[in-house]
Short mmCIF file of N, CA and C in Angstrom, two decimals:
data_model
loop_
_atom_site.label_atom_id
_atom_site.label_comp_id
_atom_site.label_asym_id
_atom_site.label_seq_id
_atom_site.Cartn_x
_atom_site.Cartn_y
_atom_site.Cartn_z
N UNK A 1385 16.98 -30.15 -12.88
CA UNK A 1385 16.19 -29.46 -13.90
C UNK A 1385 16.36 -27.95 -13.71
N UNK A 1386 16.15 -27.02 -14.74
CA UNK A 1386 16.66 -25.67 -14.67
C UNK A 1386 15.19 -25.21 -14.13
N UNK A 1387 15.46 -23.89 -13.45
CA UNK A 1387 14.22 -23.35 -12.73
C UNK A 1387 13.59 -22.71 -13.36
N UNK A 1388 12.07 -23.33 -12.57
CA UNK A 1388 11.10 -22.50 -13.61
C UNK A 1388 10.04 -21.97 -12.16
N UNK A 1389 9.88 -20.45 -12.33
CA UNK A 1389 8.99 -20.39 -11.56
C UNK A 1389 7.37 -20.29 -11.25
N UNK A 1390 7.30 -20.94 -9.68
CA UNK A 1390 5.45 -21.07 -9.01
C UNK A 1390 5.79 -19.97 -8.73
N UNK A 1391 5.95 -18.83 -8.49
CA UNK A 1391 5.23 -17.76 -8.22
C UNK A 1391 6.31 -16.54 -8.58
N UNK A 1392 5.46 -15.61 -9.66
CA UNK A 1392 6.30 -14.55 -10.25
C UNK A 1392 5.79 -13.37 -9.57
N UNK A 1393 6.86 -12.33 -9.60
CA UNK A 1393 6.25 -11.25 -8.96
C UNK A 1393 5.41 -10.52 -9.19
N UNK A 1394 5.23 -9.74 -11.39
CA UNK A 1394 4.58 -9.08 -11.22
C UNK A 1394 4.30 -7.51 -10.73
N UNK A 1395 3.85 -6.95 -11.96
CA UNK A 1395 3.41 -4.90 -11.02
C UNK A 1395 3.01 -4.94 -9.81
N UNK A 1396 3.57 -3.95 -8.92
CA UNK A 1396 3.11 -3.32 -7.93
C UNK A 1396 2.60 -2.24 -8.06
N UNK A 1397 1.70 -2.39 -7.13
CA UNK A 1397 1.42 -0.08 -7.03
C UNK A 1397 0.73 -0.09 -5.56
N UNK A 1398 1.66 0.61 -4.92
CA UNK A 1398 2.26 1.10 -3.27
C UNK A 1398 2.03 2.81 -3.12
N UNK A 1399 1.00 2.49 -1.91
CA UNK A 1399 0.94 3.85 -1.58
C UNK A 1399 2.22 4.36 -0.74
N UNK A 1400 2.68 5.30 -0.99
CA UNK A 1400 3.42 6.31 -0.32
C UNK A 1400 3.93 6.08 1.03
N UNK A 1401 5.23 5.44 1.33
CA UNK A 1401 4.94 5.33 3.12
C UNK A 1401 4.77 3.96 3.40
N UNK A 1402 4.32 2.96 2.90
CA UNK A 1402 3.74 1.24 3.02
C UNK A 1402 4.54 0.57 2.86
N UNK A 1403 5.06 -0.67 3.70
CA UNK A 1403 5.81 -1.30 3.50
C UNK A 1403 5.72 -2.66 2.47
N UNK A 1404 6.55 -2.85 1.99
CA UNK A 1404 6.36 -3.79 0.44
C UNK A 1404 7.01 -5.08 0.54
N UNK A 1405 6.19 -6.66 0.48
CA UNK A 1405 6.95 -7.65 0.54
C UNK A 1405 6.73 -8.45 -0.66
N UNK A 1406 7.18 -8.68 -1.51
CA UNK A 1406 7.61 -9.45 -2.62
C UNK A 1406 7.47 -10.53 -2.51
N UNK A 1407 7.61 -11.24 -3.10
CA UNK A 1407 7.96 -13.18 -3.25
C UNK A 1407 7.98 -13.64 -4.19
N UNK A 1408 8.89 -14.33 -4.67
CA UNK A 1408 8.88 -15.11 -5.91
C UNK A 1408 9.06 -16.56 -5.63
N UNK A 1409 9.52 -17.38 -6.43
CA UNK A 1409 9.36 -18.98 -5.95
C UNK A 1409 9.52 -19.58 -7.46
N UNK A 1410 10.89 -20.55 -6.98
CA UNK A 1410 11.13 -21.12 -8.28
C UNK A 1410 11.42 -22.63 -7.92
N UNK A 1411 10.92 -23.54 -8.48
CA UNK A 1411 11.47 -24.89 -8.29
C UNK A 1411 13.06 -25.04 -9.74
N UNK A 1412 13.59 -25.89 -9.00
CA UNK A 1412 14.99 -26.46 -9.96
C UNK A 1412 15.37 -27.68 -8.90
N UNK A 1413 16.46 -28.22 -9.79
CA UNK A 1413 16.92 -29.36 -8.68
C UNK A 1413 18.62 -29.62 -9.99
N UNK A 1414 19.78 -28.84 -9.48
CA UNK A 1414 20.06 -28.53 -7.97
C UNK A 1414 19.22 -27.41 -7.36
N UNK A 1415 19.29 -27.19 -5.97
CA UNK A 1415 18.08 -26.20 -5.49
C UNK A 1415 18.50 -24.83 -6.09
N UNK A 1416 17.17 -24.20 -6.09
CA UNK A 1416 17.36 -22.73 -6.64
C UNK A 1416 17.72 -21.48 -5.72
N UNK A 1417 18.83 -20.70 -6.30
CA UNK A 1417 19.50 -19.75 -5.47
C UNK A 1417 18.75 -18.52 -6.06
N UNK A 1418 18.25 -17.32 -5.31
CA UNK A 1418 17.70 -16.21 -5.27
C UNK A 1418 18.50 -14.99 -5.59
N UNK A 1419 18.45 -13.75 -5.96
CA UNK A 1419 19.00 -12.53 -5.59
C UNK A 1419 18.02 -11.76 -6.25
N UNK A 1420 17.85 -10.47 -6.01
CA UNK A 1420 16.73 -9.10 -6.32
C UNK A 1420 17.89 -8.31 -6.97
N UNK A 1421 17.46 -7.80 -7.89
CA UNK A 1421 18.21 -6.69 -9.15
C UNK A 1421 16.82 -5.34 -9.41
N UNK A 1422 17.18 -4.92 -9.29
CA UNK A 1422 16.38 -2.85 -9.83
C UNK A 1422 17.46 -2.32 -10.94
N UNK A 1423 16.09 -2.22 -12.25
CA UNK A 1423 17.04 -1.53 -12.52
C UNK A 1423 18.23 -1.85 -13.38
N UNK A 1424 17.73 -3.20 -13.84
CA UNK A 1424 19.27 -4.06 -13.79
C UNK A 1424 20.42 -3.83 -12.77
N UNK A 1425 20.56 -3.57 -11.79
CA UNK A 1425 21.73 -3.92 -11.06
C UNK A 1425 21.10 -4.80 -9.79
N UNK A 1426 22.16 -5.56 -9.51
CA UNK A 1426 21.86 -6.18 -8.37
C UNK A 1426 21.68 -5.71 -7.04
N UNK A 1427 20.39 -5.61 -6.39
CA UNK A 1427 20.88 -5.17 -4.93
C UNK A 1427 21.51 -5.84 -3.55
N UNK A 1428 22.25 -5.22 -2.93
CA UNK A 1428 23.05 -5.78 -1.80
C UNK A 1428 22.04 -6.36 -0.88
N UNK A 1429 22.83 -7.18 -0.36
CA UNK A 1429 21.90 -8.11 0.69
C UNK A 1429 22.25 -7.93 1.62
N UNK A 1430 23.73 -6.64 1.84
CA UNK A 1430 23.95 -6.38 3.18
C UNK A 1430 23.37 -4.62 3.76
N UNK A 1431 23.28 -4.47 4.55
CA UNK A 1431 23.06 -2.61 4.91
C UNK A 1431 24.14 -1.74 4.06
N UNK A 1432 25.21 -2.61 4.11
CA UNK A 1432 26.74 -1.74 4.10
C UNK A 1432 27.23 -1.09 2.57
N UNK A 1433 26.26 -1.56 1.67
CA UNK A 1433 26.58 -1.42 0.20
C UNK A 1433 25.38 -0.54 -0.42
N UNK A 1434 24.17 -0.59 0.97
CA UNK A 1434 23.46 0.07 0.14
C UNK A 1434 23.35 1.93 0.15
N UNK A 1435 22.93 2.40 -0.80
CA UNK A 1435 22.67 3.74 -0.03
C UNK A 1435 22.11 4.19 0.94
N UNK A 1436 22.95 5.07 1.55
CA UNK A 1436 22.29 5.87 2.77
C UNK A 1436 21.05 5.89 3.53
N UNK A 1437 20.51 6.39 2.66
CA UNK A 1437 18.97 6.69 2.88
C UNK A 1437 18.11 5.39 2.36
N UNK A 1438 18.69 4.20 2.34
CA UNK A 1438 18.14 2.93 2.06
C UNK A 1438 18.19 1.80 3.15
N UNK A 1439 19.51 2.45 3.82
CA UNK A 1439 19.57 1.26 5.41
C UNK A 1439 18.79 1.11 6.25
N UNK A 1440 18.57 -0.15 6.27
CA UNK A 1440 17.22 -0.29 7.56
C UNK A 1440 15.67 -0.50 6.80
N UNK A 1441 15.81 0.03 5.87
CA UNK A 1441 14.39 -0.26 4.69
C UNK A 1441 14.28 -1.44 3.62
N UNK A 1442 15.84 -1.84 2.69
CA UNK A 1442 15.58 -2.65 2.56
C UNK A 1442 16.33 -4.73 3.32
N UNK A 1443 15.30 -5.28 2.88
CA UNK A 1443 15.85 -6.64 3.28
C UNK A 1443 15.76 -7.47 2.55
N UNK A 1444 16.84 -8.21 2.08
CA UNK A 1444 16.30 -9.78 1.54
C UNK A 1444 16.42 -10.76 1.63
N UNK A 1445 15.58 -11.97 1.94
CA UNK A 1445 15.96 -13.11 2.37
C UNK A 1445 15.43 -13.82 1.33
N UNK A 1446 16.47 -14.51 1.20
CA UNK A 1446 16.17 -15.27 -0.17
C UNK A 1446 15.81 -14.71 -1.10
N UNK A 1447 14.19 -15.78 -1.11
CA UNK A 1447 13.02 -15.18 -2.54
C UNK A 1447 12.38 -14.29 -2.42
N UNK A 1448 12.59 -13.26 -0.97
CA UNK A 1448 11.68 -12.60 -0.68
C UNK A 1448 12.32 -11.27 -0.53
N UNK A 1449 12.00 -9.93 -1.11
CA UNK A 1449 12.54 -8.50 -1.15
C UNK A 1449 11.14 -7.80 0.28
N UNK A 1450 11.80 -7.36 0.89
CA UNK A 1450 11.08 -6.13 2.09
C UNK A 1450 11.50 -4.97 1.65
N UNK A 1451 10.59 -3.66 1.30
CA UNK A 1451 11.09 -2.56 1.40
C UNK A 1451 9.78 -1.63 2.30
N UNK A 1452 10.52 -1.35 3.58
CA UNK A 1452 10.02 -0.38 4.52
C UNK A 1452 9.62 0.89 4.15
N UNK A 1453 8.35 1.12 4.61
CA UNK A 1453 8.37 2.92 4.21
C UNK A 1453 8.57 3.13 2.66
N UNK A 1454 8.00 2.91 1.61
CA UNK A 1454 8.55 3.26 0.57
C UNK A 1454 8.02 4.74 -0.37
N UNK A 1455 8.78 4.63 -0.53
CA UNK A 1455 9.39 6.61 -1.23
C UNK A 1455 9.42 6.45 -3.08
N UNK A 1456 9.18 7.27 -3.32
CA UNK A 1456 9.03 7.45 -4.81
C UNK A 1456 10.46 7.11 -5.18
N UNK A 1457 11.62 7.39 -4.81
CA UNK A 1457 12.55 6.68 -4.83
C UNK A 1457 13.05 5.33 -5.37
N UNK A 1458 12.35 4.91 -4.66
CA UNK A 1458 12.37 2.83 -5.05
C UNK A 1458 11.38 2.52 -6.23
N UNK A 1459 10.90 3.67 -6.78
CA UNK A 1459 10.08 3.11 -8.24
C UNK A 1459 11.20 2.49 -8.91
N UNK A 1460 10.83 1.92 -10.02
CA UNK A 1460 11.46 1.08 -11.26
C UNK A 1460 11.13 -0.23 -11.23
N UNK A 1461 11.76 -1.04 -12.33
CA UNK A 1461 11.88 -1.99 -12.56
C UNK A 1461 12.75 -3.21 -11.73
N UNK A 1462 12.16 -4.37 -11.18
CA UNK A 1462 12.56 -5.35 -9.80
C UNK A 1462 12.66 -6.37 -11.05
N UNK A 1463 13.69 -7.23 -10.72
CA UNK A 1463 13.74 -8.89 -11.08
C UNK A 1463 14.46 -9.01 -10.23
N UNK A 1464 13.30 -10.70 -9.62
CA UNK A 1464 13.45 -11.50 -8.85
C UNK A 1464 14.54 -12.90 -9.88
N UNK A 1465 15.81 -13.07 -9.70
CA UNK A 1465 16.84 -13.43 -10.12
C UNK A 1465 16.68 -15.01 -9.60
N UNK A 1466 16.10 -16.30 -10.32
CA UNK A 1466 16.16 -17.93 -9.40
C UNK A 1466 17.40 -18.47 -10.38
N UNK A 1467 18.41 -18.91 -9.68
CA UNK A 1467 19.70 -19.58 -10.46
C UNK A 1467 19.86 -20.84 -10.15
N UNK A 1468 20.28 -21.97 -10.89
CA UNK A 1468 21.26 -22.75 -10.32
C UNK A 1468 22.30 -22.93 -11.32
N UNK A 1469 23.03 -24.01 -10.96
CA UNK A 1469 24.66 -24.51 -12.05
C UNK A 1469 23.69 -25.28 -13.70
N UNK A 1470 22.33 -25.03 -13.58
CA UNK A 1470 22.17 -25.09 -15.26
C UNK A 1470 21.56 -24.28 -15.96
N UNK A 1471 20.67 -23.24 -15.24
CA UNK A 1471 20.29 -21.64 -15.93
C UNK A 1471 19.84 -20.67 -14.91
N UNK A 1472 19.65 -19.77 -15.36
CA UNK A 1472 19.53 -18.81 -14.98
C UNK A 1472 17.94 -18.09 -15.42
N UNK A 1473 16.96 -17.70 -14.30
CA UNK A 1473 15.54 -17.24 -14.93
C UNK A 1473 15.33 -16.06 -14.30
N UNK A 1474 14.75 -14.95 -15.09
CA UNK A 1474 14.19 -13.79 -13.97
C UNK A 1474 12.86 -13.59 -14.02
N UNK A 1475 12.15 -12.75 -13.10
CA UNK A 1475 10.94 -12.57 -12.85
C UNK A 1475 10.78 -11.53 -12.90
N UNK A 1476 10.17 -11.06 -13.73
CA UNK A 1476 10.19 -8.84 -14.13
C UNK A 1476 8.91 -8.40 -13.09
N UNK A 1477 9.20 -7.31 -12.32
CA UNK A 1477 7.58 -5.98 -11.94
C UNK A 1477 8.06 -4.98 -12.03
N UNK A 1478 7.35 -3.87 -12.00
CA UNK A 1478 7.12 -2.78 -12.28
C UNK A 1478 6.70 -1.95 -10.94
N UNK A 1479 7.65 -1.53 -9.86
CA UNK A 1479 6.66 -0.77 -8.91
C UNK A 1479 6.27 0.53 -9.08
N UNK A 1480 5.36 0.76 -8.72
CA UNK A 1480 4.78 2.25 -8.88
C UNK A 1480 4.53 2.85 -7.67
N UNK A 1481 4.86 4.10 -6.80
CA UNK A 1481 4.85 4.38 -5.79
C UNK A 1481 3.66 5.72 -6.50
N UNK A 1482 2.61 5.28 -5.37
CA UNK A 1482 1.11 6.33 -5.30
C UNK A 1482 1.48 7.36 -4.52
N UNK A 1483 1.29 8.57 -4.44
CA UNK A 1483 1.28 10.19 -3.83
C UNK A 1483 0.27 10.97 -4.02
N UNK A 1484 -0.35 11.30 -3.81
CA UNK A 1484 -1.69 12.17 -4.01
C UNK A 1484 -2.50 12.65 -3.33
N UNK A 1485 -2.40 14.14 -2.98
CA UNK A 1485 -3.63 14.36 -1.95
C UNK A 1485 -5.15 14.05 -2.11
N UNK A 1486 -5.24 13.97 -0.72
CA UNK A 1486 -7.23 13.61 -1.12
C UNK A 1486 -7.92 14.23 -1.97
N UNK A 1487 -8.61 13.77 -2.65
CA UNK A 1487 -9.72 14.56 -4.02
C UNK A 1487 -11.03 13.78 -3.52
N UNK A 1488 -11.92 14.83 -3.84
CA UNK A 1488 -13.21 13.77 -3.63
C UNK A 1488 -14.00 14.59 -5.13
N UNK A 1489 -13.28 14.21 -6.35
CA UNK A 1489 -13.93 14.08 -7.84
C UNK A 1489 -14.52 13.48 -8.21
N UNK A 1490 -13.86 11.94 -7.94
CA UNK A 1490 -14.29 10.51 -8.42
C UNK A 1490 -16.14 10.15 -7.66
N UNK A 1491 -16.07 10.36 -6.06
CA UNK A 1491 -16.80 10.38 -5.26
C UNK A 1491 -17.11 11.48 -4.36
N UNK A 1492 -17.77 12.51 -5.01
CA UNK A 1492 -17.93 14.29 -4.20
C UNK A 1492 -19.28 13.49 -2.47
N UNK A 1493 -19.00 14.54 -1.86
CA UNK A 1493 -19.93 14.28 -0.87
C UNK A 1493 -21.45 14.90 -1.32
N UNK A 1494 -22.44 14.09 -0.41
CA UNK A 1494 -23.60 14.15 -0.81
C UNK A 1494 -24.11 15.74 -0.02
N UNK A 1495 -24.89 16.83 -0.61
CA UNK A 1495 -24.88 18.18 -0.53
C UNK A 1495 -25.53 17.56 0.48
N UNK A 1496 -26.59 17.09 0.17
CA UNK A 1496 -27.99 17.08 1.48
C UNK A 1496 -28.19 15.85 1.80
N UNK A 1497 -28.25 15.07 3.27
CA UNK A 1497 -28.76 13.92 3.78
C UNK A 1497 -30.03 14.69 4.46
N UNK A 1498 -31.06 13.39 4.07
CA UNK A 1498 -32.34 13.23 4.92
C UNK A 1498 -32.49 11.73 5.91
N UNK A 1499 -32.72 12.21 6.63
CA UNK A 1499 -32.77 10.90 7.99
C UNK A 1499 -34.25 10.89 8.46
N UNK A 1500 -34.84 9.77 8.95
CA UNK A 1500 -36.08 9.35 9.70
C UNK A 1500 -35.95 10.29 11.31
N UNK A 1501 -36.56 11.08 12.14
CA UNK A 1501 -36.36 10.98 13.19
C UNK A 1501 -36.11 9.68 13.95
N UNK A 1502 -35.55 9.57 15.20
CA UNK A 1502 -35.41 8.17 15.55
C UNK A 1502 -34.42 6.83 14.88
N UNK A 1503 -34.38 7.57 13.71
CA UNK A 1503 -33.82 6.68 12.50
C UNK A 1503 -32.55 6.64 12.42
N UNK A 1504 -31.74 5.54 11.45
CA UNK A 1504 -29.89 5.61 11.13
C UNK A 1504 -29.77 6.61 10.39
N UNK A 1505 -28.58 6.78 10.00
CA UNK A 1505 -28.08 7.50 8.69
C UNK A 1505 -26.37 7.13 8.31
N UNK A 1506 -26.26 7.19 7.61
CA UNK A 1506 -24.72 6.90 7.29
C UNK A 1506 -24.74 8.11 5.93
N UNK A 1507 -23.33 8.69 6.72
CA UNK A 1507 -22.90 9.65 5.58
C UNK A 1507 -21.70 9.43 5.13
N UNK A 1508 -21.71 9.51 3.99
CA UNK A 1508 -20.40 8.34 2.94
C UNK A 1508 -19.48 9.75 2.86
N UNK A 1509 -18.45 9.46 3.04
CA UNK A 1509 -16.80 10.05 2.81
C UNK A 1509 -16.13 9.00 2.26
N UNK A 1510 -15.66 9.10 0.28
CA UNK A 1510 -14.85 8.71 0.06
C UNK A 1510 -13.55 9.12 -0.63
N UNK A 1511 -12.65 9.71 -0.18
CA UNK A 1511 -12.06 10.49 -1.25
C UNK A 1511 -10.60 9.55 -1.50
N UNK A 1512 -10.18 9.64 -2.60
CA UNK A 1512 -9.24 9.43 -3.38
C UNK A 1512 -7.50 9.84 -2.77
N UNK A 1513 -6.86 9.29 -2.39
CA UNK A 1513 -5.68 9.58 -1.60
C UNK A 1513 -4.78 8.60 -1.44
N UNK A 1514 -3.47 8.98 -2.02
CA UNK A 1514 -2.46 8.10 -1.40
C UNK A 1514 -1.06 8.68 -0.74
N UNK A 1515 -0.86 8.20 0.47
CA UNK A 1515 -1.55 7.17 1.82
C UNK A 1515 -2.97 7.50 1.47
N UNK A 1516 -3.51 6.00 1.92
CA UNK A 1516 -5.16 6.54 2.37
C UNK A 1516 -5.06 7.66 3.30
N UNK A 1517 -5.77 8.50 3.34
CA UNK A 1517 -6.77 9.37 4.02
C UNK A 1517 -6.60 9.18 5.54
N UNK A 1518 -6.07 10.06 6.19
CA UNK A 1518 -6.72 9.46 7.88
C UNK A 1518 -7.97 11.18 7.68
N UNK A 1519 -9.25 10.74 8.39
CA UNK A 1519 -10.26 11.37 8.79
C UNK A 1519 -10.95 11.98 9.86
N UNK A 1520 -11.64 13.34 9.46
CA UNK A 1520 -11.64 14.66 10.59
C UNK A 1520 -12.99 14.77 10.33
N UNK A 1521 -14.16 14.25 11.29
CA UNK A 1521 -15.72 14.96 10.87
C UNK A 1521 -15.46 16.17 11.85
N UNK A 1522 -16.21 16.65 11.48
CA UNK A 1522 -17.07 18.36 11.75
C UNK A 1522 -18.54 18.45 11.60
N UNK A 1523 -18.82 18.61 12.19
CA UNK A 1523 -20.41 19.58 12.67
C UNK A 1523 -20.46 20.85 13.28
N UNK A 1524 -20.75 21.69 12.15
CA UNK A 1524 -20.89 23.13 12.25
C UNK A 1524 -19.41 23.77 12.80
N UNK A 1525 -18.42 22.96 12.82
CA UNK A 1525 -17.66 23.21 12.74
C UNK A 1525 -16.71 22.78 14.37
N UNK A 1526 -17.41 21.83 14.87
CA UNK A 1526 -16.48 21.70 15.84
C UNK A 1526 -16.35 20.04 15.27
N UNK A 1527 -15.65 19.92 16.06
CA UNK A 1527 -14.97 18.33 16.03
C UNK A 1527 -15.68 17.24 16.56
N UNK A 1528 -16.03 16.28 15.76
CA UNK A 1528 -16.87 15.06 16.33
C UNK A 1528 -15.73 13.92 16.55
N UNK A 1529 -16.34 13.10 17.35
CA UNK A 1529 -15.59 11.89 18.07
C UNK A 1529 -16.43 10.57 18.03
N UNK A 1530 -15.99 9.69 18.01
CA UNK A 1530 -16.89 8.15 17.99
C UNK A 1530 -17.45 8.53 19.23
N UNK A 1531 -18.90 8.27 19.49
CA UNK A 1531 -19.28 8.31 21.01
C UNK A 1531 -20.65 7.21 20.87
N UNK A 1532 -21.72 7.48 21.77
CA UNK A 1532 -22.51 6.29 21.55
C UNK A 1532 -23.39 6.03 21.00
N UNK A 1533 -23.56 7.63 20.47
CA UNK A 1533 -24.55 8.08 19.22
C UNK A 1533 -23.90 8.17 17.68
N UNK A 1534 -22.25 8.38 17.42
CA UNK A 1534 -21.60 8.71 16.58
C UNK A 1534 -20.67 7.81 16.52
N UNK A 1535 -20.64 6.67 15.37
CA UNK A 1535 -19.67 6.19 15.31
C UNK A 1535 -18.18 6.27 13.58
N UNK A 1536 -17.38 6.55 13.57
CA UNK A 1536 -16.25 7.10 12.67
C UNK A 1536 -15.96 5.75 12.17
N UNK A 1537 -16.16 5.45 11.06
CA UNK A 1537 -15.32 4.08 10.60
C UNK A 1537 -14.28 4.73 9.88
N UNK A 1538 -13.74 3.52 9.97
CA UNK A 1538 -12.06 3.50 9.56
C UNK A 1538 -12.19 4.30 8.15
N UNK A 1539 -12.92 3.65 7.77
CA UNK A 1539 -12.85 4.17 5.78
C UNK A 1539 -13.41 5.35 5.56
N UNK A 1540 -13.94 6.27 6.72
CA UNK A 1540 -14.18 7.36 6.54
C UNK A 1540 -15.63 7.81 6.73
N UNK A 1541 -16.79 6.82 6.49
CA UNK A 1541 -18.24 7.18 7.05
C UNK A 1541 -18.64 7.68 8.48
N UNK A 1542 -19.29 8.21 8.03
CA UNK A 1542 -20.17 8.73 9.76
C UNK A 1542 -21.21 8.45 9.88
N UNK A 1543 -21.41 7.49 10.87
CA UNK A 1543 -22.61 6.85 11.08
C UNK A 1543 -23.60 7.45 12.63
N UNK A 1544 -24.80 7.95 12.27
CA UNK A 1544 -25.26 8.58 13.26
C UNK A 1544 -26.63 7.96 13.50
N UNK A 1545 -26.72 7.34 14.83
CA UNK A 1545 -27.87 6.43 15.17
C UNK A 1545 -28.83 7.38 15.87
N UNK A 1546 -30.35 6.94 15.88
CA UNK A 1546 -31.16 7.69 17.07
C UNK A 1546 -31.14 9.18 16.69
N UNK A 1547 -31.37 9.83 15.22
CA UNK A 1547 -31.12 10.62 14.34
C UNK A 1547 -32.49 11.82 15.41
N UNK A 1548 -32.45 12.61 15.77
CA UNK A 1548 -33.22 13.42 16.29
C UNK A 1548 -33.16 14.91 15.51
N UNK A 1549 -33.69 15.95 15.87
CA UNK A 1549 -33.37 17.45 15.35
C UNK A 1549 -32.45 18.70 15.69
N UNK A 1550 -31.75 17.54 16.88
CA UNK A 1550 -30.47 18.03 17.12
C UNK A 1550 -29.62 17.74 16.41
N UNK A 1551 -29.50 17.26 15.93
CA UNK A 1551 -28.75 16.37 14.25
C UNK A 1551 -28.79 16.79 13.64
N UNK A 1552 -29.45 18.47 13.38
CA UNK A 1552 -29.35 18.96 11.91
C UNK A 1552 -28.21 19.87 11.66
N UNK A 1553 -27.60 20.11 10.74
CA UNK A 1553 -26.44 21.09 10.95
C UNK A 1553 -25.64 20.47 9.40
N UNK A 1554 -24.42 21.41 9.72
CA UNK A 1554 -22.94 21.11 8.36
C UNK A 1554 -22.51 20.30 8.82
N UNK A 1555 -22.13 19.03 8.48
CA UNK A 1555 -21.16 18.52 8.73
C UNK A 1555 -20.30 18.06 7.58
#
């Protein structure tokens, strides 16, 4: 039977730098043979054909496209290519490679927190960035660190337990 595919690829949108794995999936019988095209052209499945500044980033095995580190570069149009000896089917996406420095428009920081003495507080940092964001608190201008009063989550909050009046300040 000619192939039809369980799983199409579909838009992407890749931050800056992130590595990208694809998959498509086609049943047929005789079995279904794979290849990845950008662009309309086919890409090589070996290092040796591809460009320069592409060796080592991309891979494909089979139904599946890897692209390492990806660069505004590798935007365009991907079909995932399933063949056998009675047709031929493709699978269209669209990648979009994200770049953007942090903005905090969407989500500005809050001017003034009030805390309980004794009490939690969590102060929200979310800003808009691709790569995500890696994050720098400050108080009054020196540098804070996770410690056992201050803890930094990943996504950017600062969470400050056991809130006293030494706690007051810029941060």
């Amino acid at each position: 039977c000619r192939p039809v595919f369980t799983i199409s690829i579909g838009d992407m949108h890749v931050d800056e730098k992130d590595d990208l794995t694809w998959t498509c999936e086609a049943f047929g019988i005789p079995d279904v043979l794979y290849s990845w095209m950008k662009n309309g052209k086919e890409l090589p499945n070996d290092n040796e054909r591809l460009a320069p500044e592409d060796r080592g980033r991309y891979e494909i095995r089979d139904n599946v496209l890897i692209i390492r580190q990806v660069r505004k570069r590798d935007e365009g149009m991907y079909q995932c290519k399933a063949y056998n000896e009675l047709d031929t089917r493709y699978s269209s996406g669209q990648l979009r490679v994200l770049a953007f420095a942090p903005t905090f428009a969407k989500y500005p920081l809050e001017e003034k927190t009030y805390a309980a003495e004794s009490g939690n507080v969590t102060l929200r940092c979310k800003p808009e960035g691709a790569p995500q964001p890696k994050f720098t608190w400050r108080k009054d201008g020196n540098r804070l660190g996770s410690s056992g009063k201050v803890t930094i989550y990943d996504n950017g909050n600062l969470f400050l337990s056991r809130v006293n009046p030494g706690d007051t300040g810029t941060y």
